[in-house]
Amino acid sequence: MDQSPERVAVVLGGSGGIGSAVARRLAAQGMAVVVHYAGSASRAHEVVEQITAGGGAAVAVPGDVADPGEMAGLFDTAEERFGGVDVVVNTAGIMLLAPLAEMDLDDFDRMHRVNVRGTFVVSQLAARRLRAGGSLINFSTSVTRIQQPDYAAYAATKGAVEAMTLILARELRGRDITVNAVAPGPTATPLFLDGKSEQAVRQLAAAAPLERLGAPDDIAETVAFLAGPGRWVNGQVLFANGGIA
C-alpha cells in the first residue's frame, strides 16, 4: 500500500466535464483522488497525469456505477492504494432528452440504471465505508426547479437522487458523515452542449442573472466546500446555477 495521504476522494464520472474539474480541485486541497471512468480511459488517465504532475496522488479505475461488484472493487482499490475513503463525489450520469409523450422507454431505463441505481449503489457503499469526518456528494440538477420541456425523464431520475440523498443523511446520524447533493444549472460541458443550437445555448446563458453558463470549475468549487469546510451543511440540495432558479 502507498503511503496514506491525509484524505482520500473517490470521484465517480471523474473523466467527464464536471467530474474532471472536481477531481483536480480536490487534489488541489491535498486529497488523493480515485478517478473513476466508464467509457473514456484516455480522459481519465489525462486527469491523473494532470494531478500527479502537480505533485498530487491519483489513480484511474474503470467500472459500471450500477454494478455493486465493480463499485466495491473501486472502493477496495482506494483503500488498498491510499488507506481509506473520506469523500465520495458521484458526478456519473447520462442525459437523454425528449418530450415525455415521446420518450423511448429503453432510453428511460438506461437513465434510470445509471442515474438512480448507480447513485444508490455508490451511496450504499459510501454509507458502509466512508471514514468519520467524511462526505458523500451526489448530483441532482436544477431542472427539477426549472421544469424545462424535454427534461421530464431526466429530471425524474434526479428527483430520485435527491430523495435518497436527503434520507441517507438522516440515516447516518452519529457517524460524523455529511450527505448532500449539488444541483447544477446549465453548465458548459459536453453532456450539456451536445445537440443544442448556438441560439439555444445563448438563451440558456442569458437566463441566469449572471448572464453566462456555469463552468465546470464553478461546480467543483461548490463540491470542494461541501467536501471540506462545509461541515455544518448536511442533508441539503445545494443549487449551483447562478440564480437561474
PDB file of C-alpha atoms in Angstrom:
ATOM      1  CA  MET A   1       0.000   0.000   0.000  1.00  0.00           C
ATOM      2  CA  ASP A   2       1.205   3.503  -0.828  1.00  0.00           C
ATOM      3  CA  GLN A   3       1.906   5.935   1.988  1.00  0.00           C
ATOM      4  CA  SER A   4      -1.511   7.109   3.114  1.00  0.00           C
ATOM      5  CA  PRO A   5      -2.429  10.756   2.436  1.00  0.00           C
ATOM      6  CA  GLU A   6      -4.441  12.733   4.945  1.00  0.00           C
ATOM      7  CA  ARG A   7      -7.713  12.437   2.961  1.00  0.00           C
ATOM      8  CA  VAL A   8      -8.870  10.347   0.023  1.00  0.00           C
ATOM      9  CA  ALA A   9     -11.590  11.148  -2.513  1.00  0.00           C
ATOM     10  CA  VAL A  10     -13.398   8.888  -4.953  1.00  0.00           C
ATOM     11  CA  VAL A  11     -14.857  10.801  -7.911  1.00  0.00           C
ATOM     12  CA  LEU A  12     -17.364   8.823  -9.945  1.00  0.00           C
ATOM     13  CA  GLY A  13     -17.529  10.086 -13.517  1.00  0.00           C
ATOM     14  CA  GLY A  14     -14.120  11.627 -12.993  1.00  0.00           C
ATOM     15  CA  SER A  15     -13.326  11.705 -16.709  1.00  0.00           C
ATOM     16  CA  GLY A  16     -16.323  13.953 -17.521  1.00  0.00           C
ATOM     17  CA  GLY A  17     -16.502  17.714 -17.739  1.00  0.00           C
ATOM     18  CA  ILE A  18     -17.628  18.343 -14.166  1.00  0.00           C
ATOM     19  CA  GLY A  19     -16.050  15.207 -12.715  1.00  0.00           C
ATOM     20  CA  SER A  20     -12.587  16.028 -14.012  1.00  0.00           C
ATOM     21  CA  ALA A  21     -12.815  19.565 -12.607  1.00  0.00           C
ATOM     22  CA  VAL A  22     -13.890  18.106  -9.260  1.00  0.00           C
ATOM     23  CA  ALA A  23     -11.013  15.620  -9.253  1.00  0.00           C
ATOM     24  CA  ARG A  24      -8.452  18.356  -9.938  1.00  0.00           C
ATOM     25  CA  ARG A  25      -9.985  20.683  -7.335  1.00  0.00           C
ATOM     26  CA  LEU A  26      -9.988  18.057  -4.576  1.00  0.00           C
ATOM     27  CA  ALA A  27      -6.407  17.157  -5.449  1.00  0.00           C
ATOM     28  CA  ALA A  28      -5.553  20.842  -5.038  1.00  0.00           C
ATOM     29  CA  GLN A  29      -6.949  20.540  -1.498  1.00  0.00           C
ATOM     30  CA  GLY A  30      -4.375  17.829  -0.853  1.00  0.00           C
ATOM     31  CA  MET A  31      -6.578  14.787  -1.315  1.00  0.00           C
ATOM     32  CA  ALA A  32      -5.524  11.633  -3.120  1.00  0.00           C
ATOM     33  CA  VAL A  33      -8.090  11.001  -5.831  1.00  0.00           C
ATOM     34  CA  VAL A  34      -9.519   7.857  -7.397  1.00  0.00           C
ATOM     35  CA  VAL A  35     -10.689   8.973 -10.852  1.00  0.00           C
ATOM     36  CA  HIS A  36     -13.476   6.663 -11.954  1.00  0.00           C
ATOM     37  CA  TYR A  37     -14.443   6.303 -15.602  1.00  0.00           C
ATOM     38  CA  ALA A  38     -16.924   4.228 -17.555  1.00  0.00           C
ATOM     39  CA  GLY A  39     -16.167   4.998 -21.180  1.00  0.00           C
ATOM     40  CA  SER A  40     -13.092   7.164 -21.666  1.00  0.00           C
ATOM     41  CA  ALA A  41      -9.892   5.718 -20.274  1.00  0.00           C
ATOM     42  CA  SER A  42      -7.786   8.306 -22.089  1.00  0.00           C
ATOM     43  CA  ARG A  43      -9.571  11.256 -20.464  1.00  0.00           C
ATOM     44  CA  ALA A  44      -9.373   9.631 -17.029  1.00  0.00           C
ATOM     45  CA  HIS A  45      -5.651   8.994 -17.374  1.00  0.00           C
ATOM     46  CA  GLU A  46      -5.180  12.567 -18.573  1.00  0.00           C
ATOM     47  CA  VAL A  47      -6.785  13.803 -15.349  1.00  0.00           C
ATOM     48  CA  VAL A  48      -4.499  11.515 -13.329  1.00  0.00           C
ATOM     49  CA  GLU A  49      -1.470  12.862 -15.195  1.00  0.00           C
ATOM     50  CA  GLN A  50      -2.534  16.449 -14.504  1.00  0.00           C
ATOM     51  CA  ILE A  51      -2.891  15.705 -10.801  1.00  0.00           C
ATOM     52  CA  THR A  52       0.381  13.826 -10.478  1.00  0.00           C
ATOM     53  CA  ALA A  53       2.243  16.470 -12.498  1.00  0.00           C
ATOM     54  CA  GLY A  54       1.174  18.960  -9.829  1.00  0.00           C
ATOM     55  CA  GLY A  55       2.565  16.767  -7.073  1.00  0.00           C
ATOM     56  CA  GLY A  56      -0.690  15.040  -6.154  1.00  0.00           C
ATOM     57  CA  ALA A  57      -1.660  11.387  -5.930  1.00  0.00           C
ATOM     58  CA  ALA A  58      -4.277   9.840  -8.200  1.00  0.00           C
ATOM     59  CA  VAL A  59      -5.250   6.626  -9.932  1.00  0.00           C
ATOM     60  CA  ALA A  60      -7.787   5.895 -12.695  1.00  0.00           C
ATOM     61  CA  VAL A  61     -10.201   3.000 -12.150  1.00  0.00           C
ATOM     62  CA  PRO A  62     -12.925   1.808 -14.558  1.00  0.00           C
ATOM     63  CA  GLY A  63     -16.319   0.458 -13.591  1.00  0.00           C
ATOM     64  CA  ASP A  64     -20.070   0.372 -14.071  1.00  0.00           C
ATOM     65  CA  VAL A  65     -21.628   2.530 -11.338  1.00  0.00           C
ATOM     66  CA  ALA A  66     -24.735   0.327 -11.340  1.00  0.00           C
ATOM     67  CA  ASP A  67     -22.745  -2.857 -10.708  1.00  0.00           C
ATOM     68  CA  PRO A  68     -22.192  -3.368  -6.961  1.00  0.00           C
ATOM     69  CA  GLY A  69     -19.307  -5.783  -7.503  1.00  0.00           C
ATOM     70  CA  GLU A  70     -17.392  -3.386  -9.734  1.00  0.00           C
ATOM     71  CA  MET A  71     -18.021  -0.461  -7.406  1.00  0.00           C
ATOM     72  CA  ALA A  72     -16.930  -2.498  -4.371  1.00  0.00           C
ATOM     73  CA  GLY A  73     -13.741  -3.209  -6.271  1.00  0.00           C
ATOM     74  CA  LEU A  74     -13.250   0.503  -6.846  1.00  0.00           C
ATOM     75  CA  PHE A  75     -13.590   1.202  -3.118  1.00  0.00           C
ATOM     76  CA  ASP A  76     -11.187  -1.675  -2.460  1.00  0.00           C
ATOM     77  CA  THR A  77      -8.645  -0.019  -4.748  1.00  0.00           C
ATOM     78  CA  ALA A  78      -8.986   3.281  -2.898  1.00  0.00           C
ATOM     79  CA  GLU A  79      -8.410   1.566   0.436  1.00  0.00           C
ATOM     80  CA  GLU A  80      -5.507  -0.552  -0.824  1.00  0.00           C
ATOM     81  CA  ARG A  81      -3.732   2.316  -2.558  1.00  0.00           C
ATOM     82  CA  PHE A  82      -4.424   5.167  -0.146  1.00  0.00           C
ATOM     83  CA  GLY A  83      -5.648   3.695   3.127  1.00  0.00           C
ATOM     84  CA  GLY A  84      -9.348   4.552   3.151  1.00  0.00           C
ATOM     85  CA  VAL A  85     -12.088   6.769   1.718  1.00  0.00           C
ATOM     86  CA  ASP A  86     -13.113  10.167   3.101  1.00  0.00           C
ATOM     87  CA  VAL A  87     -15.009  11.824   0.248  1.00  0.00           C
ATOM     88  CA  VAL A  88     -17.257  10.293  -2.400  1.00  0.00           C
ATOM     89  CA  VAL A  89     -18.498  12.513  -5.228  1.00  0.00           C
ATOM     90  CA  ASN A  90     -20.890  10.919  -7.702  1.00  0.00           C
ATOM     91  CA  THR A  91     -20.979  13.019 -10.865  1.00  0.00           C
ATOM     92  CA  ALA A  92     -21.638   9.977 -13.083  1.00  0.00           C
ATOM     93  CA  GLY A  93     -24.825  10.270 -15.084  1.00  0.00           C
ATOM     94  CA  ILE A  94     -26.400  10.283 -18.526  1.00  0.00           C
ATOM     95  CA  MET A  95     -28.969  12.661 -20.001  1.00  0.00           C
ATOM     96  CA  LEU A  96     -31.330  11.652 -22.819  1.00  0.00           C
ATOM     97  CA  LEU A  97     -33.929  14.235 -23.781  1.00  0.00           C
ATOM     98  CA  ALA A  98     -37.382  14.029 -25.364  1.00  0.00           C
ATOM     99  CA  PRO A  99     -40.923  15.163 -24.569  1.00  0.00           C
ATOM    100  CA  LEU A 100     -42.456  12.809 -22.020  1.00  0.00           C
ATOM    101  CA  ALA A 101     -45.037  11.565 -24.538  1.00  0.00           C
ATOM    102  CA  GLU A 102     -42.256  10.657 -26.979  1.00  0.00           C
ATOM    103  CA  MET A 103     -39.560   9.335 -24.635  1.00  0.00           C
ATOM    104  CA  ASP A 104     -38.301   5.902 -25.623  1.00  0.00           C
ATOM    105  CA  LEU A 105     -38.721   3.634 -22.609  1.00  0.00           C
ATOM    106  CA  ASP A 106     -35.407   1.910 -23.299  1.00  0.00           C
ATOM    107  CA  ASP A 107     -33.721   5.315 -23.004  1.00  0.00           C
ATOM    108  CA  PHE A 108     -35.633   5.967 -19.791  1.00  0.00           C
ATOM    109  CA  ASP A 109     -34.459   2.625 -18.405  1.00  0.00           C
ATOM    110  CA  ARG A 110     -30.850   3.416 -19.364  1.00  0.00           C
ATOM    111  CA  MET A 111     -31.000   6.703 -17.465  1.00  0.00           C
ATOM    112  CA  HIS A 112     -32.663   5.041 -14.515  1.00  0.00           C
ATOM    113  CA  ARG A 113     -29.942   2.391 -14.350  1.00  0.00           C
ATOM    114  CA  VAL A 114     -27.075   4.895 -14.318  1.00  0.00           C
ATOM    115  CA  ASN A 115     -28.620   7.872 -12.544  1.00  0.00           C
ATOM    116  CA  VAL A 116     -30.803   6.138  -9.954  1.00  0.00           C
ATOM    117  CA  ARG A 117     -29.465   2.616  -9.456  1.00  0.00           C
ATOM    118  CA  GLY A 118     -25.894   3.867  -9.910  1.00  0.00           C
ATOM    119  CA  THR A 119     -26.369   6.553  -7.280  1.00  0.00           C
ATOM    120  CA  PHE A 120     -27.984   4.032  -4.949  1.00  0.00           C
ATOM    121  CA  VAL A 121     -25.127   1.538  -5.344  1.00  0.00           C
ATOM    122  CA  VAL A 122     -22.459   4.188  -4.774  1.00  0.00           C
ATOM    123  CA  SER A 123     -24.349   5.735  -1.851  1.00  0.00           C
ATOM    124  CA  GLN A 124     -24.761   2.334  -0.210  1.00  0.00           C
ATOM    125  CA  LEU A 125     -21.032   1.659  -0.418  1.00  0.00           C
ATOM    126  CA  ALA A 126     -20.217   5.164   0.791  1.00  0.00           C
ATOM    127  CA  ALA A 127     -22.536   4.693   3.777  1.00  0.00           C
ATOM    128  CA  ARG A 128     -20.720   1.497   4.704  1.00  0.00           C
ATOM    129  CA  ARG A 129     -17.149   2.565   4.031  1.00  0.00           C
ATOM    130  CA  LEU A 130     -16.666   6.319   4.492  1.00  0.00           C
ATOM    131  CA  ARG A 131     -14.491   7.199   7.457  1.00  0.00           C
ATOM    132  CA  ALA A 132     -15.687   9.526  10.228  1.00  0.00           C
ATOM    133  CA  GLY A 133     -15.468  13.135   9.108  1.00  0.00           C
ATOM    134  CA  GLY A 134     -16.334  12.081   5.570  1.00  0.00           C
ATOM    135  CA  SER A 135     -18.683  13.440   2.931  1.00  0.00           C
ATOM    136  CA  LEU A 136     -20.909  11.955   0.252  1.00  0.00           C
ATOM    137  CA  ILE A 137     -21.894  14.370  -2.508  1.00  0.00           C
ATOM    138  CA  ASN A 138     -24.395  13.197  -5.105  1.00  0.00           C
ATOM    139  CA  PHE A 139     -25.532  15.108  -8.178  1.00  0.00           C
ATOM    140  CA  SER A 140     -29.015  16.335  -8.998  1.00  0.00           C
ATOM    141  CA  THR A 141     -29.992  19.068 -11.479  1.00  0.00           C
ATOM    142  CA  SER A 142     -31.591  22.499 -11.391  1.00  0.00           C
ATOM    143  CA  VAL A 143     -34.124  21.235 -13.943  1.00  0.00           C
ATOM    144  CA  THR A 144     -36.111  19.868 -11.002  1.00  0.00           C
ATOM    145  CA  ARG A 145     -36.917  23.554 -10.311  1.00  0.00           C
ATOM    146  CA  ILE A 146     -36.797  24.990 -13.827  1.00  0.00           C
ATOM    147  CA  GLN A 147     -39.222  22.388 -15.226  1.00  0.00           C
ATOM    148  CA  GLN A 148     -37.837  22.748 -18.742  1.00  0.00           C
ATOM    149  CA  PRO A 149     -39.667  20.854 -21.516  1.00  0.00           C
ATOM    150  CA  ASP A 150     -37.980  17.673 -22.812  1.00  0.00           C
ATOM    151  CA  TYR A 151     -36.287  17.047 -19.439  1.00  0.00           C
ATOM    152  CA  ALA A 152     -39.088  15.151 -17.678  1.00  0.00           C
ATOM    153  CA  ALA A 153     -37.441  11.728 -17.739  1.00  0.00           C
ATOM    154  CA  TYR A 154     -34.019  13.069 -16.782  1.00  0.00           C
ATOM    155  CA  ALA A 155     -35.428  15.265 -14.012  1.00  0.00           C
ATOM    156  CA  ALA A 156     -37.390  12.295 -12.682  1.00  0.00           C
ATOM    157  CA  THR A 157     -34.167  10.340 -12.176  1.00  0.00           C
ATOM    158  CA  LYS A 158     -32.631  13.289 -10.360  1.00  0.00           C
ATOM    159  CA  GLY A 159     -35.690  13.701  -8.145  1.00  0.00           C
ATOM    160  CA  ALA A 160     -34.998  10.143  -7.007  1.00  0.00           C
ATOM    161  CA  VAL A 161     -31.373  11.085  -6.338  1.00  0.00           C
ATOM    162  CA  GLU A 162     -32.488  13.963  -4.127  1.00  0.00           C
ATOM    163  CA  ALA A 163     -34.863  11.756  -2.141  1.00  0.00           C
ATOM    164  CA  MET A 164     -32.312   9.047  -1.360  1.00  0.00           C
ATOM    165  CA  THR A 165     -29.616  11.634  -0.563  1.00  0.00           C
ATOM    166  CA  LEU A 166     -31.738  13.522   1.965  1.00  0.00           C
ATOM    167  CA  ILE A 167     -32.937  10.341   3.672  1.00  0.00           C
ATOM    168  CA  LEU A 168     -29.442   8.867   3.860  1.00  0.00           C
ATOM    169  CA  ALA A 169     -28.215  11.991   5.646  1.00  0.00           C
ATOM    170  CA  ARG A 170     -30.685  11.220   8.448  1.00  0.00           C
ATOM    171  CA  GLU A 171     -29.866   7.511   8.463  1.00  0.00           C
ATOM    172  CA  LEU A 172     -26.188   8.248   9.141  1.00  0.00           C
ATOM    173  CA  ARG A 173     -26.913  10.047  12.411  1.00  0.00           C
ATOM    174  CA  GLY A 174     -23.988   9.791  14.798  1.00  0.00           C
ATOM    175  CA  ARG A 175     -21.434   8.809  12.114  1.00  0.00           C
ATOM    176  CA  ASP A 176     -19.977  12.320  11.522  1.00  0.00           C
ATOM    177  CA  ILE A 177     -20.621  11.934   7.789  1.00  0.00           C
ATOM    178  CA  THR A 178     -22.337  14.626   5.726  1.00  0.00           C
ATOM    179  CA  VAL A 179     -24.574  13.720   2.792  1.00  0.00           C
ATOM    180  CA  ASN A 180     -25.617  16.366   0.282  1.00  0.00           C
ATOM    181  CA  ALA A 181     -26.489  16.810  -3.371  1.00  0.00           C
ATOM    182  CA  VAL A 182     -25.318  19.503  -5.779  1.00  0.00           C
ATOM    183  CA  ALA A 183     -27.817  20.623  -8.413  1.00  0.00           C
ATOM    184  CA  PRO A 184     -26.005  22.427 -11.237  1.00  0.00           C
ATOM    185  CA  GLY A 185     -27.757  24.718 -13.657  1.00  0.00           C
ATOM    186  CA  PRO A 186     -26.745  24.988 -17.316  1.00  0.00           C
ATOM    187  CA  THR A 187     -23.028  24.230 -17.323  1.00  0.00           C
ATOM    188  CA  ALA A 188     -20.698  24.268 -20.324  1.00  0.00           C
ATOM    189  CA  THR A 189     -19.858  20.579 -20.535  1.00  0.00           C
ATOM    190  CA  PRO A 190     -20.052  18.178 -23.495  1.00  0.00           C
ATOM    191  CA  LEU A 191     -23.034  16.451 -21.835  1.00  0.00           C
ATOM    192  CA  PHE A 192     -24.962  19.738 -21.714  1.00  0.00           C
ATOM    193  CA  LEU A 193     -23.885  21.244 -25.050  1.00  0.00           C
ATOM    194  CA  ASP A 194     -24.412  18.117 -27.151  1.00  0.00           C
ATOM    195  CA  GLY A 195     -27.230  18.588 -29.640  1.00  0.00           C
ATOM    196  CA  LYS A 196     -28.040  22.190 -28.677  1.00  0.00           C
ATOM    197  CA  SER A 197     -28.011  25.017 -31.232  1.00  0.00           C
ATOM    198  CA  GLU A 198     -25.947  28.151 -30.632  1.00  0.00           C
ATOM    199  CA  GLN A 199     -29.189  30.095 -30.193  1.00  0.00           C
ATOM    200  CA  ALA A 200     -30.433  27.670 -27.532  1.00  0.00           C
ATOM    201  CA  VAL A 201     -27.120  27.917 -25.669  1.00  0.00           C
ATOM    202  CA  ARG A 202     -27.258  31.735 -25.789  1.00  0.00           C
ATOM    203  CA  GLN A 203     -30.810  31.741 -24.440  1.00  0.00           C
ATOM    204  CA  LEU A 204     -29.880  29.451 -21.574  1.00  0.00           C
ATOM    205  CA  ALA A 205     -26.808  31.533 -20.771  1.00  0.00           C
ATOM    206  CA  ALA A 206     -28.938  34.692 -20.657  1.00  0.00           C
ATOM    207  CA  ALA A 207     -31.493  33.128 -18.303  1.00  0.00           C
ATOM    208  CA  ALA A 208     -29.316  33.452 -15.205  1.00  0.00           C
ATOM    209  CA  PRO A 209     -28.928  36.901 -13.592  1.00  0.00           C
ATOM    210  CA  LEU A 210     -25.170  36.476 -14.037  1.00  0.00           C
ATOM    211  CA  GLU A 211     -25.838  36.066 -17.793  1.00  0.00           C
ATOM    212  CA  ARG A 212     -23.477  33.200 -18.506  1.00  0.00           C
ATOM    213  CA  LEU A 213     -23.338  29.444 -18.412  1.00  0.00           C
ATOM    214  CA  GLY A 214     -21.748  27.826 -15.431  1.00  0.00           C
ATOM    215  CA  ALA A 215     -18.238  26.461 -15.818  1.00  0.00           C
ATOM    216  CA  PRO A 216     -17.122  23.070 -14.503  1.00  0.00           C
ATOM    217  CA  ASP A 217     -14.826  24.894 -12.084  1.00  0.00           C
ATOM    218  CA  ASP A 218     -17.854  26.715 -10.605  1.00  0.00           C
ATOM    219  CA  ILE A 219     -19.385  23.378  -9.716  1.00  0.00           C
ATOM    220  CA  ALA A 220     -16.069  21.990  -8.484  1.00  0.00           C
ATOM    221  CA  GLU A 221     -15.764  24.879  -6.018  1.00  0.00           C
ATOM    222  CA  THR A 222     -19.186  24.023  -4.628  1.00  0.00           C
ATOM    223  CA  VAL A 223     -18.163  20.399  -4.197  1.00  0.00           C
ATOM    224  CA  ALA A 224     -14.878  21.428  -2.559  1.00  0.00           C
ATOM    225  CA  PHE A 225     -16.828  23.448   0.010  1.00  0.00           C
ATOM    226  CA  LEU A 226     -19.046  20.501   0.884  1.00  0.00           C
ATOM    227  CA  ALA A 227     -16.073  18.131   0.961  1.00  0.00           C
ATOM    228  CA  GLY A 228     -14.003  20.447   3.125  1.00  0.00           C
ATOM    229  CA  PRO A 229     -15.083  23.372   5.297  1.00  0.00           C
ATOM    230  CA  GLY A 230     -18.845  22.936   4.867  1.00  0.00           C
ATOM    231  CA  ARG A 231     -19.288  20.507   7.757  1.00  0.00           C
ATOM    232  CA  TRP A 232     -22.474  22.174   9.010  1.00  0.00           C
ATOM    233  CA  VAL A 233     -24.217  21.699   5.671  1.00  0.00           C
ATOM    234  CA  ASN A 234     -25.887  18.298   5.772  1.00  0.00           C
ATOM    235  CA  GLY A 235     -28.961  16.740   4.209  1.00  0.00           C
ATOM    236  CA  GLN A 236     -29.315  19.524   1.653  1.00  0.00           C
ATOM    237  CA  VAL A 237     -29.633  20.026  -2.089  1.00  0.00           C
ATOM    238  CA  LEU A 238     -27.329  22.919  -2.990  1.00  0.00           C
ATOM    239  CA  PHE A 239     -28.358  24.646  -6.217  1.00  0.00           C
ATOM    240  CA  ALA A 240     -25.322  25.965  -8.107  1.00  0.00           C
ATOM    241  CA  ASN A 241     -26.859  27.746 -11.042  1.00  0.00           C
ATOM    242  CA  GLY A 242     -26.048  31.478 -10.996  1.00  0.00           C
ATOM    243  CA  GLY A 243     -29.551  32.331  -9.788  1.00  0.00           C
ATOM    244  CA  ILE A 244     -31.441  30.765 -12.710  1.00  0.00           C
ATOM    245  CA  ALA A 245     -33.928  29.172 -10.302  1.00  0.00           C
TER     246      ALA A 245
END
